[in-house]
Amino acid sequence: MKTVKDYIRTIPDFPHEGIMFRDVTTLFSDPRGFRMAVDQLLHPYVGTKIDKVVGLEARGFILGGAIAHQLSIGFIPVRKAGKLPGKVISQDYKLEYGEATVELHDDAIQAGEKILVIDDLLATGGTAEAGIKLIERLGGEIVGCGFVIDLPELGGRKRLEALGVDVKALCTFEGL
């Protein structure tokens, strides 16, 4: 029987030489693989009160939207700076090659709402941490973060767990 990891293709030397890119588009394009990923991301939180799902740009939108649909709850995107109309709050974070900013509508989350954060890949944890900070600034409470892939050597899980966040990943890949 195939696992989620079996549906993920590796592309060597993308986007730079020495990088092994973990491509989830092959997972998303297979109906069994996609369903498996959504179900397994949701499974640890069955019975947990969740008010909204937050997806991190961009592949987190695909997974988060599907999970929100399964739960019959709202979906909220955390976007790159300048992509959301209306009033937003912003959070800067560091990348291995510079800095970036993510944004969230300032009225997307009400104080006390229980939020599940979803993305495809956990690497350094910078984007997820920035998203968590935005959610918490609006008074949201993180019930957990779910990822398809964890790259443990980059330390993202430890970074998020140091914030007191429950982290789940469906599979891991060693190396970069």
PDB file of C-alpha atoms in Angstrom:
ATOM      1  CA  MET A   1       0.000   0.000   0.000  1.00  0.00           C
ATOM      2  CA  LYS A   2       1.315   3.450  -0.961  1.00  0.00           C
ATOM      3  CA  THR A   3       2.060   6.122   1.612  1.00  0.00           C
ATOM      4  CA  VAL A   4       1.856   9.885   1.176  1.00  0.00           C
ATOM      5  CA  LYS A   5       5.627   9.944   0.750  1.00  0.00           C
ATOM      6  CA  ASP A   6       5.358   7.591  -2.249  1.00  0.00           C
ATOM      7  CA  TYR A   7       3.350  10.220  -4.146  1.00  0.00           C
ATOM      8  CA  ILE A   8       5.959  12.980  -3.700  1.00  0.00           C
ATOM      9  CA  ARG A   9       8.510  13.367  -6.456  1.00  0.00           C
ATOM     10  CA  THR A  10      12.037  14.614  -5.860  1.00  0.00           C
ATOM     11  CA  ILE A  11      13.617  16.960  -8.380  1.00  0.00           C
ATOM     12  CA  PRO A  12      17.396  17.277  -7.981  1.00  0.00           C
ATOM     13  CA  ASP A  13      19.143  20.647  -8.248  1.00  0.00           C
ATOM     14  CA  PHE A  14      15.991  22.797  -8.129  1.00  0.00           C
ATOM     15  CA  PRO A  15      15.861  25.734  -7.648  1.00  0.00           C
ATOM     16  CA  HIS A  16      19.636  25.639  -7.065  1.00  0.00           C
ATOM     17  CA  GLU A  17      22.368  23.060  -7.443  1.00  0.00           C
ATOM     18  CA  GLY A  18      22.527  20.764  -4.415  1.00  0.00           C
ATOM     19  CA  ILE A  19      18.860  21.195  -3.471  1.00  0.00           C
ATOM     20  CA  MET A  20      16.556  18.176  -3.600  1.00  0.00           C
ATOM     21  CA  PHE A  21      13.142  19.764  -4.267  1.00  0.00           C
ATOM     22  CA  ARG A  22      10.215  17.807  -2.806  1.00  0.00           C
ATOM     23  CA  ASP A  23       7.397  18.290  -5.301  1.00  0.00           C
ATOM     24  CA  VAL A  24       3.896  17.794  -3.875  1.00  0.00           C
ATOM     25  CA  THR A  25       2.148  18.531  -7.172  1.00  0.00           C
ATOM     26  CA  THR A  26       2.360  14.818  -7.963  1.00  0.00           C
ATOM     27  CA  LEU A  27       0.602  14.124  -4.639  1.00  0.00           C
ATOM     28  CA  PHE A  28      -2.104  16.699  -5.395  1.00  0.00           C
ATOM     29  CA  SER A  29      -2.708  15.385  -8.912  1.00  0.00           C
ATOM     30  CA  ASP A  30      -3.438  11.839  -7.757  1.00  0.00           C
ATOM     31  CA  PRO A  31      -6.952  11.508  -6.290  1.00  0.00           C
ATOM     32  CA  ARG A  32      -5.969   8.756  -3.847  1.00  0.00           C
ATOM     33  CA  GLY A  33      -2.804  10.513  -2.760  1.00  0.00           C
ATOM     34  CA  PHE A  34      -4.528  13.867  -2.310  1.00  0.00           C
ATOM     35  CA  ARG A  35      -7.383  12.320  -0.334  1.00  0.00           C
ATOM     36  CA  MET A  36      -4.881  10.406   1.814  1.00  0.00           C
ATOM     37  CA  ALA A  37      -2.946  13.597   2.609  1.00  0.00           C
ATOM     38  CA  VAL A  38      -6.065  15.578   3.539  1.00  0.00           C
ATOM     39  CA  ASP A  39      -7.445  12.762   5.687  1.00  0.00           C
ATOM     40  CA  GLN A  40      -4.123  12.200   7.464  1.00  0.00           C
ATOM     41  CA  LEU A  41      -3.604  15.917   8.133  1.00  0.00           C
ATOM     42  CA  LEU A  42      -7.079  16.103   9.639  1.00  0.00           C
ATOM     43  CA  HIS A  43      -6.994  12.834  11.602  1.00  0.00           C
ATOM     44  CA  PRO A  44      -4.921  14.006  14.624  1.00  0.00           C
ATOM     45  CA  TYR A  45      -7.446  16.779  15.246  1.00  0.00           C
ATOM     46  CA  VAL A  46     -10.664  14.746  15.082  1.00  0.00           C
ATOM     47  CA  GLY A  47     -12.686  15.672  18.141  1.00  0.00           C
ATOM     48  CA  THR A  48     -10.730  18.903  18.660  1.00  0.00           C
ATOM     49  CA  LYS A  49     -12.668  22.155  18.464  1.00  0.00           C
ATOM     50  CA  ILE A  50     -11.439  24.040  15.407  1.00  0.00           C
ATOM     51  CA  ASP A  51     -13.115  27.251  14.263  1.00  0.00           C
ATOM     52  CA  LYS A  52     -11.030  28.027  11.182  1.00  0.00           C
ATOM     53  CA  VAL A  53      -8.202  26.646   9.089  1.00  0.00           C
ATOM     54  CA  VAL A  54      -5.356  28.956   8.077  1.00  0.00           C
ATOM     55  CA  GLY A  55      -3.387  28.020   4.966  1.00  0.00           C
ATOM     56  CA  LEU A  56       0.078  29.420   4.333  1.00  0.00           C
ATOM     57  CA  GLU A  57       0.841  30.667   0.839  1.00  0.00           C
ATOM     58  CA  ALA A  58       0.645  28.977  -1.529  1.00  0.00           C
ATOM     59  CA  ARG A  59       0.283  25.201  -1.356  1.00  0.00           C
ATOM     60  CA  GLY A  60      -1.210  25.530   2.116  1.00  0.00           C
ATOM     61  CA  PHE A  61      -4.230  27.051   0.356  1.00  0.00           C
ATOM     62  CA  ILE A  62      -4.876  23.794  -1.495  1.00  0.00           C
ATOM     63  CA  LEU A  63      -4.585  21.573   1.569  1.00  0.00           C
ATOM     64  CA  GLY A  64      -6.141  24.018   4.017  1.00  0.00           C
ATOM     65  CA  GLY A  65      -9.129  24.656   1.781  1.00  0.00           C
ATOM     66  CA  ALA A  66      -9.804  20.933   1.475  1.00  0.00           C
ATOM     67  CA  ILE A  67      -9.507  20.440   5.250  1.00  0.00           C
ATOM     68  CA  ALA A  68     -11.793  23.414   5.979  1.00  0.00           C
ATOM     69  CA  HIS A  69     -14.323  21.921   3.552  1.00  0.00           C
ATOM     70  CA  GLN A  70     -14.159  18.552   5.323  1.00  0.00           C
ATOM     71  CA  LEU A  71     -14.777  20.276   8.669  1.00  0.00           C
ATOM     72  CA  SER A  72     -17.448  22.647   7.279  1.00  0.00           C
ATOM     73  CA  ILE A  73     -15.581  25.628   8.716  1.00  0.00           C
ATOM     74  CA  GLY A  74     -13.990  28.772   7.303  1.00  0.00           C
ATOM     75  CA  PHE A  75     -10.657  29.030   5.543  1.00  0.00           C
ATOM     76  CA  ILE A  76      -8.254  31.959   5.893  1.00  0.00           C
ATOM     77  CA  PRO A  77      -5.208  32.598   3.691  1.00  0.00           C
ATOM     78  CA  VAL A  78      -1.950  34.013   5.023  1.00  0.00           C
ATOM     79  CA  ARG A  79      -0.531  35.738   1.956  1.00  0.00           C
ATOM     80  CA  LYS A  80       2.658  37.354   0.770  1.00  0.00           C
ATOM     81  CA  ALA A  81       2.717  41.119   1.260  1.00  0.00           C
ATOM     82  CA  GLY A  82       0.561  43.148  -1.099  1.00  0.00           C
ATOM     83  CA  LYS A  83      -1.744  40.293  -2.177  1.00  0.00           C
ATOM     84  CA  LEU A  84      -4.729  40.905   0.140  1.00  0.00           C
ATOM     85  CA  PRO A  85      -7.159  43.783  -0.397  1.00  0.00           C
ATOM     86  CA  GLY A  86      -8.449  45.804   2.543  1.00  0.00           C
ATOM     87  CA  LYS A  87      -6.933  46.275   5.975  1.00  0.00           C
ATOM     88  CA  VAL A  88      -4.222  43.801   6.918  1.00  0.00           C
ATOM     89  CA  ILE A  89      -1.689  43.145   9.623  1.00  0.00           C
ATOM     90  CA  SER A  90       1.852  42.223   8.584  1.00  0.00           C
ATOM     91  CA  GLN A  91       4.675  40.120   9.958  1.00  0.00           C
ATOM     92  CA  ASP A  92       8.251  40.177   8.703  1.00  0.00           C
ATOM     93  CA  TYR A  93      10.452  37.096   8.920  1.00  0.00           C
ATOM     94  CA  LYS A  94      13.893  35.996   7.828  1.00  0.00           C
ATOM     95  CA  LEU A  95      14.623  33.649   4.967  1.00  0.00           C
ATOM     96  CA  GLU A  96      17.899  31.892   4.313  1.00  0.00           C
ATOM     97  CA  TYR A  97      18.461  34.424   1.500  1.00  0.00           C
ATOM     98  CA  GLY A  98      16.848  37.587   2.902  1.00  0.00           C
ATOM     99  CA  GLU A  99      13.575  38.731   4.408  1.00  0.00           C
ATOM    100  CA  ALA A 100       9.903  38.441   3.535  1.00  0.00           C
ATOM    101  CA  THR A 101       6.550  39.609   4.843  1.00  0.00           C
ATOM    102  CA  VAL A 102       3.230  37.813   5.181  1.00  0.00           C
ATOM    103  CA  GLU A 103      -0.167  39.376   5.812  1.00  0.00           C
ATOM    104  CA  LEU A 104      -3.576  38.511   7.201  1.00  0.00           C
ATOM    105  CA  HIS A 105      -6.823  40.494   7.065  1.00  0.00           C
ATOM    106  CA  ASP A 106      -7.193  42.366  10.338  1.00  0.00           C
ATOM    107  CA  ASP A 107     -10.721  40.992  10.834  1.00  0.00           C
ATOM    108  CA  ALA A 108     -10.095  37.376   9.731  1.00  0.00           C
ATOM    109  CA  ILE A 109      -9.966  35.899  13.230  1.00  0.00           C
ATOM    110  CA  GLN A 110     -11.921  36.707  16.359  1.00  0.00           C
ATOM    111  CA  ALA A 111     -10.325  36.513  19.804  1.00  0.00           C
ATOM    112  CA  GLY A 112     -10.558  33.006  21.228  1.00  0.00           C
ATOM    113  CA  GLU A 113     -11.104  31.218  17.922  1.00  0.00           C
ATOM    114  CA  LYS A 114      -9.304  27.884  17.620  1.00  0.00           C
ATOM    115  CA  ILE A 115      -7.076  27.790  14.553  1.00  0.00           C
ATOM    116  CA  LEU A 116      -5.422  24.921  12.670  1.00  0.00           C
ATOM    117  CA  VAL A 117      -2.455  26.030  10.513  1.00  0.00           C
ATOM    118  CA  ILE A 118      -1.718  24.003   7.363  1.00  0.00           C
ATOM    119  CA  ASP A 119       1.086  24.011   4.795  1.00  0.00           C
ATOM    120  CA  ASP A 120       2.810  21.511   2.535  1.00  0.00           C
ATOM    121  CA  LEU A 121       6.374  21.810   3.822  1.00  0.00           C
ATOM    122  CA  LEU A 122       8.102  22.594   7.105  1.00  0.00           C
ATOM    123  CA  ALA A 123      11.689  23.682   6.518  1.00  0.00           C
ATOM    124  CA  THR A 124      13.114  26.436   8.758  1.00  0.00           C
ATOM    125  CA  GLY A 125       9.681  27.286  10.151  1.00  0.00           C
ATOM    126  CA  GLY A 126       9.986  31.005   9.385  1.00  0.00           C
ATOM    127  CA  THR A 127       6.786  31.330   7.372  1.00  0.00           C
ATOM    128  CA  ALA A 128       4.788  29.234   9.835  1.00  0.00           C
ATOM    129  CA  GLU A 129       6.116  31.223  12.793  1.00  0.00           C
ATOM    130  CA  ALA A 130       5.168  34.486  11.065  1.00  0.00           C
ATOM    131  CA  GLY A 131       1.667  33.127  10.392  1.00  0.00           C
ATOM    132  CA  ILE A 132       1.317  32.014  14.004  1.00  0.00           C
ATOM    133  CA  LYS A 133       2.337  35.469  15.232  1.00  0.00           C
ATOM    134  CA  LEU A 134      -0.311  37.080  13.015  1.00  0.00           C
ATOM    135  CA  ILE A 135      -3.004  34.720  14.283  1.00  0.00           C
ATOM    136  CA  GLU A 136      -2.031  35.288  17.906  1.00  0.00           C
ATOM    137  CA  ARG A 137      -1.995  39.088  17.424  1.00  0.00           C
ATOM    138  CA  LEU A 138      -5.682  38.822  16.511  1.00  0.00           C
ATOM    139  CA  GLY A 139      -6.360  36.664  19.578  1.00  0.00           C
ATOM    140  CA  GLY A 140      -6.566  33.319  17.792  1.00  0.00           C
ATOM    141  CA  GLU A 141      -5.457  30.187  19.613  1.00  0.00           C
ATOM    142  CA  ILE A 142      -3.357  27.691  17.671  1.00  0.00           C
ATOM    143  CA  VAL A 143      -4.593  24.102  18.099  1.00  0.00           C
ATOM    144  CA  GLY A 144      -1.805  22.777  15.901  1.00  0.00           C
ATOM    145  CA  CYS A 145       0.182  22.972  12.694  1.00  0.00           C
ATOM    146  CA  GLY A 146      -0.023  20.256  10.050  1.00  0.00           C
ATOM    147  CA  PHE A 147       2.443  19.698   7.219  1.00  0.00           C
ATOM    148  CA  VAL A 148       2.802  17.057   4.538  1.00  0.00           C
ATOM    149  CA  ILE A 149       6.623  17.146   4.675  1.00  0.00           C
ATOM    150  CA  ASP A 150       9.082  17.915   7.455  1.00  0.00           C
ATOM    151  CA  LEU A 151      12.743  18.587   6.644  1.00  0.00           C
ATOM    152  CA  PRO A 152      14.088  17.988  10.172  1.00  0.00           C
ATOM    153  CA  GLU A 153      17.652  19.072   9.431  1.00  0.00           C
ATOM    154  CA  LEU A 154      16.422  22.647   8.890  1.00  0.00           C
ATOM    155  CA  GLY A 155      14.964  22.882  12.406  1.00  0.00           C
ATOM    156  CA  GLY A 156      11.448  24.113  11.714  1.00  0.00           C
ATOM    157  CA  ARG A 157       9.716  21.620  14.007  1.00  0.00           C
ATOM    158  CA  LYS A 158      11.935  22.565  16.952  1.00  0.00           C
ATOM    159  CA  ARG A 159      11.350  26.253  16.236  1.00  0.00           C
ATOM    160  CA  LEU A 160       7.559  25.866  16.297  1.00  0.00           C
ATOM    161  CA  GLU A 161       7.545  23.503  19.269  1.00  0.00           C
ATOM    162  CA  ALA A 162       9.610  26.103  21.177  1.00  0.00           C
ATOM    163  CA  LEU A 163       6.593  28.386  20.693  1.00  0.00           C
ATOM    164  CA  GLY A 164       4.431  25.746  22.378  1.00  0.00           C
ATOM    165  CA  VAL A 165       2.777  24.672  19.123  1.00  0.00           C
ATOM    166  CA  ASP A 166       1.759  21.074  18.384  1.00  0.00           C
ATOM    167  CA  VAL A 167       3.384  20.046  15.078  1.00  0.00           C
ATOM    168  CA  LYS A 168       2.341  17.098  12.909  1.00  0.00           C
ATOM    169  CA  ALA A 169       3.940  16.016   9.635  1.00  0.00           C
ATOM    170  CA  LEU A 170       2.953  13.125   7.388  1.00  0.00           C
ATOM    171  CA  CYS A 171       6.502  12.308   6.294  1.00  0.00           C
ATOM    172  CA  THR A 172      10.093  13.423   6.564  1.00  0.00           C
ATOM    173  CA  PHE A 173      12.915  13.726   4.057  1.00  0.00           C
ATOM    174  CA  GLU A 174      16.531  13.873   5.156  1.00  0.00           C
ATOM    175  CA  GLY A 175      18.921  16.321   3.577  1.00  0.00           C
ATOM    176  CA  LEU A 176      18.184  19.511   1.747  1.00  0.00           C
TER     177      LEU A 176
END
